[in-house]
CSV table of C-alpha atoms in Angstrom, one decimal:
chain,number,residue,atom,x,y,z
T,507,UNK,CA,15.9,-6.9,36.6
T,508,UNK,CA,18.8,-7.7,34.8
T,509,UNK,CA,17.6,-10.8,33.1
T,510,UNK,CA,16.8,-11.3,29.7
T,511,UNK,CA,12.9,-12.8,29.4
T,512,UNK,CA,12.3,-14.9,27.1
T,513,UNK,CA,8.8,-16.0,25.4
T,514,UNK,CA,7.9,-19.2,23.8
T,515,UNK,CA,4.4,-20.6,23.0
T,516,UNK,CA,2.5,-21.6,19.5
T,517,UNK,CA,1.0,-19.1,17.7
T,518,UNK,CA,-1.9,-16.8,19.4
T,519,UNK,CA,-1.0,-18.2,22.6
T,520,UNK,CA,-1.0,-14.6,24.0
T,521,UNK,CA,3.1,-14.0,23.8
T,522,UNK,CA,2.7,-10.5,22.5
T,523,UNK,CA,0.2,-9.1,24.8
T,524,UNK,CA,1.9,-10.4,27.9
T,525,UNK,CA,5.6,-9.4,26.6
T,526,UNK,CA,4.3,-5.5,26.1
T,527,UNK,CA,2.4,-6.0,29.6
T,528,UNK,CA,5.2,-7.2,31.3
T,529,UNK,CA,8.0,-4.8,29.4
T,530,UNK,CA,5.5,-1.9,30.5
T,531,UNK,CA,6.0,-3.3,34.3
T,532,UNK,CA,9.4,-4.1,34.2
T,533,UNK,CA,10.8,-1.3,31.8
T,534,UNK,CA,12.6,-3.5,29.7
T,535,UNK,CA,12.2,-3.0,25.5
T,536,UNK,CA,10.0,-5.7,24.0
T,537,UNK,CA,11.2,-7.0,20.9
T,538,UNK,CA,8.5,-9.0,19.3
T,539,UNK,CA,10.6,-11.0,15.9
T,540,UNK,CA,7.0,-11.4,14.1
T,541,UNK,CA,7.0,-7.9,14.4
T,542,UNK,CA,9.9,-6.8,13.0
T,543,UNK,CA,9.8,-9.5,9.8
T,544,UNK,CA,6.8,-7.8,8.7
T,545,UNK,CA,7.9,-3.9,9.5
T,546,UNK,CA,11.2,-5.0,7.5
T,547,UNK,CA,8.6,-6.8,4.6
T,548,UNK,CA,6.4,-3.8,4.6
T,549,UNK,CA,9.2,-1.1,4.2
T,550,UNK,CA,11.3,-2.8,1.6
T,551,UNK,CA,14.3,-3.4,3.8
T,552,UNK,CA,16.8,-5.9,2.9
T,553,UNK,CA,17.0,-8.1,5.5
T,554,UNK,CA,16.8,-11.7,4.0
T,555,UNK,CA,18.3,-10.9,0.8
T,556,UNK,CA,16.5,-12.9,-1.7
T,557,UNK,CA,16.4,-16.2,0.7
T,558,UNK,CA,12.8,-14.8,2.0
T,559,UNK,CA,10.0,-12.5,0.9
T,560,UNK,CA,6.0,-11.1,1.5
T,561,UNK,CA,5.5,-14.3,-0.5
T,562,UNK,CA,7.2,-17.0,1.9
T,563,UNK,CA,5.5,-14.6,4.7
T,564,UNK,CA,2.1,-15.0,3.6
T,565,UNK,CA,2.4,-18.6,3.2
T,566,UNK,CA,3.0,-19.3,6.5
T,567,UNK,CA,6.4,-19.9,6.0
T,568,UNK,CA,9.5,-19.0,8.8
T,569,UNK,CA,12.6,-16.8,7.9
T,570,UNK,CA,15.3,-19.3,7.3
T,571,UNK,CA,17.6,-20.3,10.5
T,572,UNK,CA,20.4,-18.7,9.8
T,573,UNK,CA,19.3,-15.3,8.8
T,574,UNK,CA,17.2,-14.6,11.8
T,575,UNK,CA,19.4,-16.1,14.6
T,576,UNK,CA,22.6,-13.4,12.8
T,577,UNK,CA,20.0,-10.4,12.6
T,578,UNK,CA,18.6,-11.2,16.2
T,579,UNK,CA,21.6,-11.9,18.1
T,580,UNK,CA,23.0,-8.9,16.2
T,581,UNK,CA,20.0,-6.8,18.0
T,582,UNK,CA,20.7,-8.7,21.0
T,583,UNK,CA,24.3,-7.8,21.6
T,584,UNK,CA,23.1,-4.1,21.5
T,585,UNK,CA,20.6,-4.6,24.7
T,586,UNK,CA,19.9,-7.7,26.1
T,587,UNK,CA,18.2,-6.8,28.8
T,588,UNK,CA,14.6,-7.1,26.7
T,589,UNK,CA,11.4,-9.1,27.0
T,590,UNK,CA,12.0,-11.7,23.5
T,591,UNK,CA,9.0,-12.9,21.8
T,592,UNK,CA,9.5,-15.0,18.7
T,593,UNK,CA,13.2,-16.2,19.1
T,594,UNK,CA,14.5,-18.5,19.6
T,595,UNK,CA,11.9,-21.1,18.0
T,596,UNK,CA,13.9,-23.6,15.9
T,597,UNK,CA,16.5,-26.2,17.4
T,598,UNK,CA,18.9,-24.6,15.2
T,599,UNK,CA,17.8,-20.9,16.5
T,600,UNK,CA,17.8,-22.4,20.2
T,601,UNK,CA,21.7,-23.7,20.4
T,602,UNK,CA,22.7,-20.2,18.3
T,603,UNK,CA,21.3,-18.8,20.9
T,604,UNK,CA,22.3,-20.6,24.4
T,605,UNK,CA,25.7,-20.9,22.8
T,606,UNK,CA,26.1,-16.9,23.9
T,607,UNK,CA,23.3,-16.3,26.8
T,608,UNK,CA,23.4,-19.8,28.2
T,609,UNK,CA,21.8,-19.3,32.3
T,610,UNK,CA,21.2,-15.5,31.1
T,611,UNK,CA,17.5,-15.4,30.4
T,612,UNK,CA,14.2,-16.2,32.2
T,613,UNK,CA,12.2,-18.7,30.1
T,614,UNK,CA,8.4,-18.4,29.7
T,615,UNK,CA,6.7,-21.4,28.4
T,616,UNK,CA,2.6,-20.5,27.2
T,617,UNK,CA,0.7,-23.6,26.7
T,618,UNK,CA,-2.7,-23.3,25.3
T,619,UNK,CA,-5.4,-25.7,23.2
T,620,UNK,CA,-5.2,-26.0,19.3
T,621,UNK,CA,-8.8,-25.1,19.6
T,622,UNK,CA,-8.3,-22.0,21.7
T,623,UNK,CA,-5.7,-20.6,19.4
T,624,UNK,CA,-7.2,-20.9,16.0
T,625,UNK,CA,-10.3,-19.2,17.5
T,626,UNK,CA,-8.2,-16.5,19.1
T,627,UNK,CA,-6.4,-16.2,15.6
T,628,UNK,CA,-9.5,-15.3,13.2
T,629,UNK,CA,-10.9,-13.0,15.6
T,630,UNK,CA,-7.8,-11.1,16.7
T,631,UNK,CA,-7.4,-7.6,15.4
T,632,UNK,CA,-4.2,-5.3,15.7
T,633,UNK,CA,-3.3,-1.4,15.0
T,634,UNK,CA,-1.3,-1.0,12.3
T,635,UNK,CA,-0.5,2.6,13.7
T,636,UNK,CA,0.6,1.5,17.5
T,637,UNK,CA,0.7,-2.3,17.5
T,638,UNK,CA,-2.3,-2.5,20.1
T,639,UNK,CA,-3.6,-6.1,19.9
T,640,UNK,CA,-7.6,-6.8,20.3
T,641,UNK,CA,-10.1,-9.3,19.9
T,642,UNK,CA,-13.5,-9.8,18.3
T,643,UNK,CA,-14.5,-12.6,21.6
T,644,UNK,CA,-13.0,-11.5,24.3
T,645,UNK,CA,-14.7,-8.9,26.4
T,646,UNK,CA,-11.7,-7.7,27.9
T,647,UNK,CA,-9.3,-6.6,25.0
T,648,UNK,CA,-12.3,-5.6,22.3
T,649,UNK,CA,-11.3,-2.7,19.9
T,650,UNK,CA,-13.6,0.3,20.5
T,651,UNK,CA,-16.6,1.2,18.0
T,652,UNK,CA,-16.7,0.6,14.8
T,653,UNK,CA,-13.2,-1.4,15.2
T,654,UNK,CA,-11.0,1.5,16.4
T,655,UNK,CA,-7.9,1.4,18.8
T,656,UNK,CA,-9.0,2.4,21.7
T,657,UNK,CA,-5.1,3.9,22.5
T,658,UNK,CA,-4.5,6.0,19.2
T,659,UNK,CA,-7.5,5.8,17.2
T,660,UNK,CA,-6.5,3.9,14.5
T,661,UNK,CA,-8.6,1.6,12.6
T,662,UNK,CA,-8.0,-2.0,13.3
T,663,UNK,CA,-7.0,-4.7,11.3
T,664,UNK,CA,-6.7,-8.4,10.7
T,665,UNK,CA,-3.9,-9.5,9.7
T,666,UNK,CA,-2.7,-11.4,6.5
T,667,UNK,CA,-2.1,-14.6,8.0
T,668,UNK,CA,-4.8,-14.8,10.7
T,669,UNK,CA,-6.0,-17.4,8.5
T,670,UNK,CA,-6.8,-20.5,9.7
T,671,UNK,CA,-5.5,-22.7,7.3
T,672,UNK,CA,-2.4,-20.9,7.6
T,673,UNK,CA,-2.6,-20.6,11.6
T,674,UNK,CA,-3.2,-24.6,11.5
T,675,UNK,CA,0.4,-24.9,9.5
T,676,UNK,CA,2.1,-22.9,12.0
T,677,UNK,CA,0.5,-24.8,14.9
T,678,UNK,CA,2.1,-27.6,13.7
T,679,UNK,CA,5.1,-26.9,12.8
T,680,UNK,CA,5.5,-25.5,16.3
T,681,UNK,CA,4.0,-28.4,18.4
T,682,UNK,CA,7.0,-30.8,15.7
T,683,UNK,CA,9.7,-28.4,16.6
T,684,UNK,CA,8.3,-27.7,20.8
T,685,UNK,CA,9.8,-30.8,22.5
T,686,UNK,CA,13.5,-30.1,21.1
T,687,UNK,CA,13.3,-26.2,21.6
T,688,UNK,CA,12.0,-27.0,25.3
T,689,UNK,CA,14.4,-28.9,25.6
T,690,UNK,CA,17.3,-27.0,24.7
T,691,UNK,CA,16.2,-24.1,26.8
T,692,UNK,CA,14.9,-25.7,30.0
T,693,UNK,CA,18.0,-26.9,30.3
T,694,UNK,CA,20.2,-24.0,30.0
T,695,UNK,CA,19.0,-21.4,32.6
T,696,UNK,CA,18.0,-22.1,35.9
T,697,UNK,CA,15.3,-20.0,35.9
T,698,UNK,CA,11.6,-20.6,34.3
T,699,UNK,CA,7.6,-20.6,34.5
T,700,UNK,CA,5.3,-22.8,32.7
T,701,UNK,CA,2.4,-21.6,32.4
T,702,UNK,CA,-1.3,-22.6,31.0
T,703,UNK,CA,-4.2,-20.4,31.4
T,704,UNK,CA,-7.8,-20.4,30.5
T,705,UNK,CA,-8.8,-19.1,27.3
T,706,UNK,CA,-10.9,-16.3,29.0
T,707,UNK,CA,-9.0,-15.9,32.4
T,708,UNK,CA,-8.9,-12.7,33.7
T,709,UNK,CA,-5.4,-10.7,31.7
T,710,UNK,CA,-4.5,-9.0,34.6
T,711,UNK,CA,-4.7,-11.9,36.8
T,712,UNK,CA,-2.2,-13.3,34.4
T,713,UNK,CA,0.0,-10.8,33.6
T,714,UNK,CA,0.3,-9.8,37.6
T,715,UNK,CA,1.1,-13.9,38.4
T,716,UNK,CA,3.4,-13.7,35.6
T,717,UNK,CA,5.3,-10.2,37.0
T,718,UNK,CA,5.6,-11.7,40.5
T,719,UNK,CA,6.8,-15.5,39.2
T,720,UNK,CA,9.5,-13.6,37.2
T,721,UNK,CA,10.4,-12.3,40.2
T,722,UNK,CA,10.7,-15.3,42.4
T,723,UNK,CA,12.3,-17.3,39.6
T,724,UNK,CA,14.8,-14.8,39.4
T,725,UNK,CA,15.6,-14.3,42.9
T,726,UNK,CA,15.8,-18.0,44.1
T,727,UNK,CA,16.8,-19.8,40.6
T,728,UNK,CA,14.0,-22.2,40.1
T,729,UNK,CA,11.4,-23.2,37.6
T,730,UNK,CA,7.9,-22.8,38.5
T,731,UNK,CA,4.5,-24.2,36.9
T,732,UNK,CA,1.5,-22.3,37.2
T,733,UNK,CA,-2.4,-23.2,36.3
T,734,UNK,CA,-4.5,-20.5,35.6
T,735,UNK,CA,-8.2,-21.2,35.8
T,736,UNK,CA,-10.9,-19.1,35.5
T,737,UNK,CA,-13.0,-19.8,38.3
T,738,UNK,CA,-10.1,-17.6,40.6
């Protein structure tokens, strides 16, 4: 596929997990931006020169428009042909953005309840050796015992701003910015799935609805909307 995908939903709305799942089945690089904020945070590298910091981070706060739209489409013009999770997610981001891949990308639009995500926030875990994501509730992704990864080993974590108070900000900020960054991207490629499921729906039903949508979306050029219950 030569297609760019592109992932948008709030917070804990399941972007990562489905972005490695699907860049496992497509064989495309997954570039998660939450992911790379906090590697560049953690090492010391200076990315946001003094405009941002571990500070700003663990407050909930977003890197500032224009640093991450330059350092993203920077990464961008390298490959393109990636699974995107956590860019574009600002109006500002989203027309820096279309202005260069404009009907190039597959859009991906996760909807989930408030609810549903600040649970799935305080109880998600992660590896800080591999980046395998688990959860505390959900039978089908729970780390192994005594909270290890059950792909390297490694001890699990949560992380710093799986807090609810903080999760609660970011909710909101996203559901103020979502109509105008929907907006924006809906209506510059052709090709897109919306798509809600259940909080406890079955991952591989998901993931496998999601690989063969991409595929339909990208063939015929049209925008599809799929409900995902649990009961299938």
């Amino acid at each position: 596929m030569e297609k760019m995908v592109v992932l948008i939903g709030p917070p804990n709305s399941g972007k990562g997990l489905f972005g490695r799942k699907l860049a496992e089945i497509f064989q495309m690089q997954y570039i998660s931006v939450g992911d790379i904020v906090r590697d560049k945070l953690k090492n010391g590298i200076s990315w946001f020169g003094e405009e941002y910091s571990q500070e700003n981070y663990n407050r909930g706060e977003m890197v500032p428009d224009h640093i991450i739209s330059k350092k993203i489409i920077e990464l961008l013009s390298k490959n393109n042909q990636v699974i995107l999770d956590g860019f574009p997610r600002t109006e500002m981001q989203c027309k820096d953005f279309v202005e260069i891949y404009k009907d190039n990308y597959i859009l991906i639009d996760i909807f989930q309840e408030e609810e549903i995500l600040i649970r799935r926030a305080i109880n998600r875990r992660i590896c800080p050796e591999c980046g395998e994501i688990y959860s505390l509730i959900n039978p089908q992704i729970m780390p192994g015992e005594n909270e290890t990864c059950l792909k390297c080993g490694g001890k699990v974590i949560q992380r710093d701003d799986d807090r609810e108070e903080i999760i609660k900000d970011r909710i909101d900020k996203y559901i103020e910015n979502y109509p105008k960054i929907l907006n924006i991207l809906f209506n510059n490629t052709k090709k897109g799935i919306n798509i809600n499921p259940e909080e406890f729906t079955d991952i591989n039903l998901t993931i496998n609805l999601l690989y063969q949508n991409i595929i339909l979306s990208d063939k015929y050029d049209c925008k599809l909307i799929l409900q995902v219950v649990e009961e299938i």
